[in-house]
Amino acid sequence: MKVLLDIKDEKVPFVMEVLKNFKFVKAEPLTEKEEIIEDIKQGVKEVNQIRGGKLKGIPAREVLNEI
């Protein structure tokens, strides 16, 4: 199974060191391209959940007004 973690930049070395100590865990940082792909996958998943009624969407106007 794969798990995607979102870790603060300053904590990455510590977390990576901890994960490397587990023989059953293979930990590799994602490349920038892989991060973008994972972000897109997460976005598609959220859109599908909104369409399925599992999440509440935010109107685009509301998002633009916050900017």
XYZ file of N, CA and C in Angstrom, residues 2-24:
69
model
N 0.453 2.257 -0.687
C 1.174 3.518 -0.725
C 0.402 4.545 0.080
N 1.152 5.397 0.763
C 0.561 6.455 1.570
C 1.272 7.754 1.223
N 0.522 8.793 0.972
C 1.091 10.092 0.660
C 1.008 10.955 1.917
N 2.155 11.468 2.363
C 2.211 12.308 3.561
C 2.522 13.738 3.162
N 1.904 14.677 3.827
C 2.199 16.097 3.618
C 2.947 16.562 4.865
N 4.250 16.813 4.733
C 5.117 17.115 5.869
C 5.725 18.490 5.679
N 5.783 19.269 6.754
C 6.428 20.579 6.693
C 7.883 20.386 6.280
N 8.365 21.274 5.422
C 9.711 21.146 4.861
C 10.785 20.950 5.925
N 10.686 21.685 7.028
C 11.736 21.599 8.045
C 11.725 20.276 8.813
N 10.641 19.514 8.725
C 10.526 18.234 9.429
C 10.838 17.029 8.540
N 11.002 17.249 7.237
C 11.222 16.146 6.295
C 12.435 15.293 6.664
N 13.605 15.876 6.939
C 14.760 15.018 7.269
C 14.492 14.104 8.466
N 13.846 14.624 9.496
C 13.547 13.814 10.672
C 12.612 12.655 10.330
N 11.515 12.963 9.639
C 10.527 11.933 9.299
C 11.151 10.873 8.381
N 11.941 11.315 7.414
C 12.593 10.348 6.514
C 13.527 9.429 7.284
N 14.260 9.969 8.244
C 15.170 9.156 9.062
C 14.393 8.131 9.876
N 13.276 8.550 10.442
C 12.433 7.623 11.216
C 11.916 6.507 10.313
N 11.404 6.863 9.142
C 10.851 5.859 8.235
C 11.910 4.884 7.738
N 13.130 5.362 7.526
C 14.208 4.481 7.049
C 14.575 3.418 8.076
N 14.237 3.636 9.347
C 14.554 2.670 10.401
C 13.594 1.485 10.428
N 12.504 1.575 9.699
C 11.574 0.456 9.594
C 11.950 -0.385 8.377
N 12.251 -1.640 8.592
C 12.666 -2.526 7.498
C 11.549 -2.737 6.474
N 10.312 -2.637 6.910
C 9.168 -2.905 6.039
C 8.653 -1.669 5.303
